[in-house]
PDB file of C-alpha atoms in Angstrom:
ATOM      1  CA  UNK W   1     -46.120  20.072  49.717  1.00 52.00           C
ATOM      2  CA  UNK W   2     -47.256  16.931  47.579  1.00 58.00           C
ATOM      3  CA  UNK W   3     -47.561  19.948  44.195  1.00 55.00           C
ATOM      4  CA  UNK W   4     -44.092  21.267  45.283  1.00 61.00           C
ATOM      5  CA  UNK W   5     -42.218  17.963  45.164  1.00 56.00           C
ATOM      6  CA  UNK W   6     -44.289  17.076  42.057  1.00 58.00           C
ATOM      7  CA  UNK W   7     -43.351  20.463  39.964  1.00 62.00           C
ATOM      8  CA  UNK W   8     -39.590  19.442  41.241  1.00 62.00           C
ATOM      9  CA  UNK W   9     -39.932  16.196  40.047  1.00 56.00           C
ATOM     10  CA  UNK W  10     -41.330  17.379  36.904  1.00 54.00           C
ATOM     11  CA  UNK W  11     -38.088  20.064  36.551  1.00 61.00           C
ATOM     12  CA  UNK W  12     -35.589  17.352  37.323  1.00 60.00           C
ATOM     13  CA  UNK W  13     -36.910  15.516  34.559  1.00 59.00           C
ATOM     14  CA  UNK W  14     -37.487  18.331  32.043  1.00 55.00           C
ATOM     15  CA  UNK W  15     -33.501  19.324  32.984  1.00 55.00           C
ATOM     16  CA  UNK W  16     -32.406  15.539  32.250  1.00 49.00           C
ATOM     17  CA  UNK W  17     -34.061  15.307  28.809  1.00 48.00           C
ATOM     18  CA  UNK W  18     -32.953  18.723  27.793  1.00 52.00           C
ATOM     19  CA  UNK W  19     -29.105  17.397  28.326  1.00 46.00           C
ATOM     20  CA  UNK W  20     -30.271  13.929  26.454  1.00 41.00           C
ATOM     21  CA  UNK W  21     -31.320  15.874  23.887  1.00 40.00           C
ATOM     22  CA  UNK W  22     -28.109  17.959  24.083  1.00 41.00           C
ATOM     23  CA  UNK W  23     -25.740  15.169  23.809  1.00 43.00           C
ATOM     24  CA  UNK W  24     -27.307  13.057  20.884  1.00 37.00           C
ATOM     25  CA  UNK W  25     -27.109  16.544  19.006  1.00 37.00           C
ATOM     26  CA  UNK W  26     -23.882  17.630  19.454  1.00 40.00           C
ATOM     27  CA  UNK W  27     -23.035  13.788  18.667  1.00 39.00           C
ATOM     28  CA  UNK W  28     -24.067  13.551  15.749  1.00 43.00           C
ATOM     29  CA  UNK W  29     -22.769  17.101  14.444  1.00 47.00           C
ATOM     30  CA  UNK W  30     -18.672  16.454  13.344  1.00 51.00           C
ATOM     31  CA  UNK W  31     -16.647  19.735  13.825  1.00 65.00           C
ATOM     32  CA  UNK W  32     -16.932  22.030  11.403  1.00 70.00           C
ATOM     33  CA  UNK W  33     -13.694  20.986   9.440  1.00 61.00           C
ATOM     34  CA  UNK W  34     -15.271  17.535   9.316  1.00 72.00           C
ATOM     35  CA  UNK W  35     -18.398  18.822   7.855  1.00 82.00           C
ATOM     36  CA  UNK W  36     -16.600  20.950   5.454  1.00 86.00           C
ATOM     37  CA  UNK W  37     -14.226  18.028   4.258  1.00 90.00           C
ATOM     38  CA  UNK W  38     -17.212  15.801   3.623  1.00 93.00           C
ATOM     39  CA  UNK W  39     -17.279  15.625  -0.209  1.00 94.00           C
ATOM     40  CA  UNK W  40     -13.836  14.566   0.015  1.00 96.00           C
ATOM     41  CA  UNK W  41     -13.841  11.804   2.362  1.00 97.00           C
ATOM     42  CA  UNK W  42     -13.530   8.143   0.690  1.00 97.00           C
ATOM     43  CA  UNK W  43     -11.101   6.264  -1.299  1.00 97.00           C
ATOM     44  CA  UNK W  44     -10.047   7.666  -4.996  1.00 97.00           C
ATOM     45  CA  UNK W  45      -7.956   5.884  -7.352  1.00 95.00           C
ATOM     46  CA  UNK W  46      -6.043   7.766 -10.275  1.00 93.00           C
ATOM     47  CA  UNK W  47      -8.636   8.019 -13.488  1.00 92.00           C
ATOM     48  CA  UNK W  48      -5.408   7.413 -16.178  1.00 80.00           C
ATOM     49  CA  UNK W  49      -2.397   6.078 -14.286  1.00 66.00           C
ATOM     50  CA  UNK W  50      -1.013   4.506 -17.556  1.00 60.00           C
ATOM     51  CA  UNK W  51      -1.243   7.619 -19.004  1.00 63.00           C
ATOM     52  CA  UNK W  52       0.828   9.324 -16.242  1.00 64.00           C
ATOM     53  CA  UNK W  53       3.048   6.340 -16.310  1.00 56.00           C
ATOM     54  CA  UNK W  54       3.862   6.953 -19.543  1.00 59.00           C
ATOM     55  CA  UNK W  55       4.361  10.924 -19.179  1.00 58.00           C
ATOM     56  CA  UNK W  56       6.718  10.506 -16.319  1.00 56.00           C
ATOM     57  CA  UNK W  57       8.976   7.906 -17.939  1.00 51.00           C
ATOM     58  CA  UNK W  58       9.117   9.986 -20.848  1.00 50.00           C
ATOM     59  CA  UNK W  59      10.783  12.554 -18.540  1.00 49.00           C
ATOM     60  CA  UNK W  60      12.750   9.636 -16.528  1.00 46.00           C
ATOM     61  CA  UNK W  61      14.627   7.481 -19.356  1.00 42.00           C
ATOM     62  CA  UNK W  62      15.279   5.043 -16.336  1.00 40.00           C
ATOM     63  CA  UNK W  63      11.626   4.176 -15.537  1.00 41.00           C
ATOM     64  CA  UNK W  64      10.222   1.082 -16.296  1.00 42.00           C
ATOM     65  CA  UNK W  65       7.174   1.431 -18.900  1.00 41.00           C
ATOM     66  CA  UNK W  66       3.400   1.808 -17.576  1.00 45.00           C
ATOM     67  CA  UNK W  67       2.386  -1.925 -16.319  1.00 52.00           C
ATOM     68  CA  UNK W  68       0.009  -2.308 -13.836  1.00 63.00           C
ATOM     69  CA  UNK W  69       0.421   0.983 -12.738  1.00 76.00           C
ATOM     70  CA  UNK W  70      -1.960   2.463 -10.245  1.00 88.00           C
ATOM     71  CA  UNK W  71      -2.110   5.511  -7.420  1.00 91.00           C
ATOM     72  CA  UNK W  72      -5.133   5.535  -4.541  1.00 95.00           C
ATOM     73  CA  UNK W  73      -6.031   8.180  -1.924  1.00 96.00           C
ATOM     74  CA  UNK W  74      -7.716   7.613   1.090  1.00 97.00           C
ATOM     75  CA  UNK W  75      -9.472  10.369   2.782  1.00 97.00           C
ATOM     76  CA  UNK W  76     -11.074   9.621   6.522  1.00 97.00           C
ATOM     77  CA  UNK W  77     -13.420  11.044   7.762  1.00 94.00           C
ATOM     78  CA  UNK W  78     -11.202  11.546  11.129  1.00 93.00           C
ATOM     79  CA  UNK W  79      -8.621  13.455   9.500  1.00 96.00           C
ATOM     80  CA  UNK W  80      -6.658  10.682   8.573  1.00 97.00           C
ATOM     81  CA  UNK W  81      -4.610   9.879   5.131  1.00 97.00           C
ATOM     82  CA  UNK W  82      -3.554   7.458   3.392  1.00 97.00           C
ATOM     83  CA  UNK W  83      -1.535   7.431  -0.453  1.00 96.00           C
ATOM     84  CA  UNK W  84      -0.636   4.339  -2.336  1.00 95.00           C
ATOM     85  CA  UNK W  85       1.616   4.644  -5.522  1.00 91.00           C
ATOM     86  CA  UNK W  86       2.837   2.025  -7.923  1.00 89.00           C
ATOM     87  CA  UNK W  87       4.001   3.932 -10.933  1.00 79.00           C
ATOM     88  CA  UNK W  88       6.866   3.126 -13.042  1.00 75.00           C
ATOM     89  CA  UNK W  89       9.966   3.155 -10.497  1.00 77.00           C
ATOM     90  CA  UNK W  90       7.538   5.131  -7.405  1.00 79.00           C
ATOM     91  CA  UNK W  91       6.712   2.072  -4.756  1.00 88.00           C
ATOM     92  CA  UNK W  92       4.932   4.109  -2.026  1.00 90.00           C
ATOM     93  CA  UNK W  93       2.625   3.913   0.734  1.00 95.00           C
ATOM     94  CA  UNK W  94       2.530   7.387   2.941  1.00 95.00           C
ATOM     95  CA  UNK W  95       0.250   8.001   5.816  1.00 96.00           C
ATOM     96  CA  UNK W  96      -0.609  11.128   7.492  1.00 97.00           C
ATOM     97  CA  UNK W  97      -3.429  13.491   8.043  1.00 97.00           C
ATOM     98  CA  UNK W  98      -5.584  15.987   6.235  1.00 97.00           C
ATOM     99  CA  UNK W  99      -8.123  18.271   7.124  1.00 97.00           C
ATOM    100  CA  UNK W 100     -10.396  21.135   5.178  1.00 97.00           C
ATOM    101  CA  UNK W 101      -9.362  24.572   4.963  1.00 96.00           C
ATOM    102  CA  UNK W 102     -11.911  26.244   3.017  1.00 96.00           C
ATOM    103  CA  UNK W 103     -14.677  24.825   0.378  1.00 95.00           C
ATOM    104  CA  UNK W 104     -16.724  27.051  -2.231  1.00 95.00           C
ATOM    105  CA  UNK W 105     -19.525  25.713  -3.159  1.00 92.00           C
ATOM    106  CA  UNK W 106     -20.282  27.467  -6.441  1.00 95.00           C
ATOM    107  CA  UNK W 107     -16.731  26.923  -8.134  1.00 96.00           C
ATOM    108  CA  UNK W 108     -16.615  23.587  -6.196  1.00 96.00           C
ATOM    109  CA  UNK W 109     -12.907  24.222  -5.074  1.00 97.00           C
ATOM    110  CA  UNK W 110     -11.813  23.018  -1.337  1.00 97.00           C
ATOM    111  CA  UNK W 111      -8.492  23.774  -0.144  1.00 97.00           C
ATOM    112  CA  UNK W 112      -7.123  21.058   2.229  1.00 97.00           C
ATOM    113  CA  UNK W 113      -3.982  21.177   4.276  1.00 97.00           C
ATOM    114  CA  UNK W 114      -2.030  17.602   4.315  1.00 96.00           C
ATOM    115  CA  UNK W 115       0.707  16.439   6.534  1.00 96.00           C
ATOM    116  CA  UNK W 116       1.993  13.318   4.891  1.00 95.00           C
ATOM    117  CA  UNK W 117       5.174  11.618   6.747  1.00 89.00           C
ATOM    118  CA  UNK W 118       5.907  14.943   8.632  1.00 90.00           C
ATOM    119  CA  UNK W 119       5.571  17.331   5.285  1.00 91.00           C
ATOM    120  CA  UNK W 120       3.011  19.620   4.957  1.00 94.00           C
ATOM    121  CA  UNK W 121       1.590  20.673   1.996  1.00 93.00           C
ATOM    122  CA  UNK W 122      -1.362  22.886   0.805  1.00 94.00           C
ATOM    123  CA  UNK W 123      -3.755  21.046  -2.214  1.00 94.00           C
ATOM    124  CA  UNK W 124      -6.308  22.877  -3.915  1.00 96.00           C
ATOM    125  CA  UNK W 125      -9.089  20.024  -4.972  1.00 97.00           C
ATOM    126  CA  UNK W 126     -11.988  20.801  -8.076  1.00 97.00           C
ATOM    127  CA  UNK W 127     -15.078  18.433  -8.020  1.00 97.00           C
ATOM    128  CA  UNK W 128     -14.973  17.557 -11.676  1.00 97.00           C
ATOM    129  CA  UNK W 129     -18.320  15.523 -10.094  1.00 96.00           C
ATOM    130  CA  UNK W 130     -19.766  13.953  -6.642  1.00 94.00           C
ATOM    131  CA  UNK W 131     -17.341  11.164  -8.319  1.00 97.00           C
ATOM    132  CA  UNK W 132     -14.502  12.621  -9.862  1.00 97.00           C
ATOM    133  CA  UNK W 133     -11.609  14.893  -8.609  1.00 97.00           C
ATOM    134  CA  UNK W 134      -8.908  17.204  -9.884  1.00 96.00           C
ATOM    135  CA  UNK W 135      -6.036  17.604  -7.792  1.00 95.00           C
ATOM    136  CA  UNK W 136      -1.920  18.013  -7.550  1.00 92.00           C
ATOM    137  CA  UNK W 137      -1.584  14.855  -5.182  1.00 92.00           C
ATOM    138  CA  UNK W 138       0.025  15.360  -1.409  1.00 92.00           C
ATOM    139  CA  UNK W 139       2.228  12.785  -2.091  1.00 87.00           C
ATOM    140  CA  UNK W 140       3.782  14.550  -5.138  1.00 84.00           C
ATOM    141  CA  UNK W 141       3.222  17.989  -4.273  1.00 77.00           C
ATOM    142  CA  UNK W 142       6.904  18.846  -6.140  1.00 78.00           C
ATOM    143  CA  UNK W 143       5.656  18.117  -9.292  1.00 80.00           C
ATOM    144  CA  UNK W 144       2.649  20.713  -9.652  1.00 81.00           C
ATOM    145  CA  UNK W 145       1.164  17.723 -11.723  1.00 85.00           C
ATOM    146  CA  UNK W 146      -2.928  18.245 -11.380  1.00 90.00           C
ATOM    147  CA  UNK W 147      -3.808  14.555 -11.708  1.00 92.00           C
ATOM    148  CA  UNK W 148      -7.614  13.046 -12.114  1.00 94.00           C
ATOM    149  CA  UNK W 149      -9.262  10.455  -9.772  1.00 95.00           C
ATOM    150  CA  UNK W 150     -12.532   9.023  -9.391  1.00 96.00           C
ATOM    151  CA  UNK W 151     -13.939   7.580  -6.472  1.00 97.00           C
ATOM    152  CA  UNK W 152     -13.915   3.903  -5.944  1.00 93.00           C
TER     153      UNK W 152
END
């Protein structure tokens, strides 16, 4: 009797660490998306913005010239987005959310799916670098502009 409740005891305790064990795993482990989308997550600010200040007022006689001119991304690692713009006449701030569709690691090309004040759009980003970005921004996805940014 005394080996029978001691084996249960010992069960009961195997059974509770097992499930410890268990949770602090799958805790630690995002969802696949999030672990796919991890290169991408952080804060990037535009590499040249004068020099896209200048190209888009060059298109918009009506712009005001390149001063202080700056655009920032914010990737989270919960899916959430964040764009900032200040470029010539463009005054922005947009939030939304963002998630990774695909990533190939030997071309370094992830495709990302953004929803950005209710529009959804599909962004194809190249790691230039573990720092540096190429990508046609969600908040100006009509322009088909592929725009560098470095993290910050």
């Amino acid at each position: 009797m005394i080996e029978s409740l001691s084996q249960q005891h010992f069960r009961g305790r195997t059974t509770l660490a097992w499930g410890l064990l268990a949770i602090v795993l799958l805790a630690g482990c995002g969802s696949e998306t999030e672990t796919r989308g991890r290169p991408l997550v952080g804060t990037w600010v535009l590499e040249d913005s004068d020099d896209v200040a200048r190209r888009t007022t060059s298109a918009d006689s009506t712009a005001e010239g390149p001063n202080g001119s700056r655009m920032q991304l914010d990737f989270a690692s919960g899916g959430r987005l964040e764009t900032r713009t200040n470029i010539n006449a463009i005054d922005s701030r947009k939030t939304g959310t963002w998630q990774a569709i695909a990533y190939n690691e030997s071309s370094k090309v992830m495709d990302i799916e953004c929803n950005l004040d209710g529009q959804k759009s599909d962004c194809e980003v190249e790691f230039l670098s573990a720092d540096r970005i190429k990508l046609n921004p969600p908040n100006m996805s009509g322009l088909n502009l592929k725009l560098t940014f470095k993290r910050k």
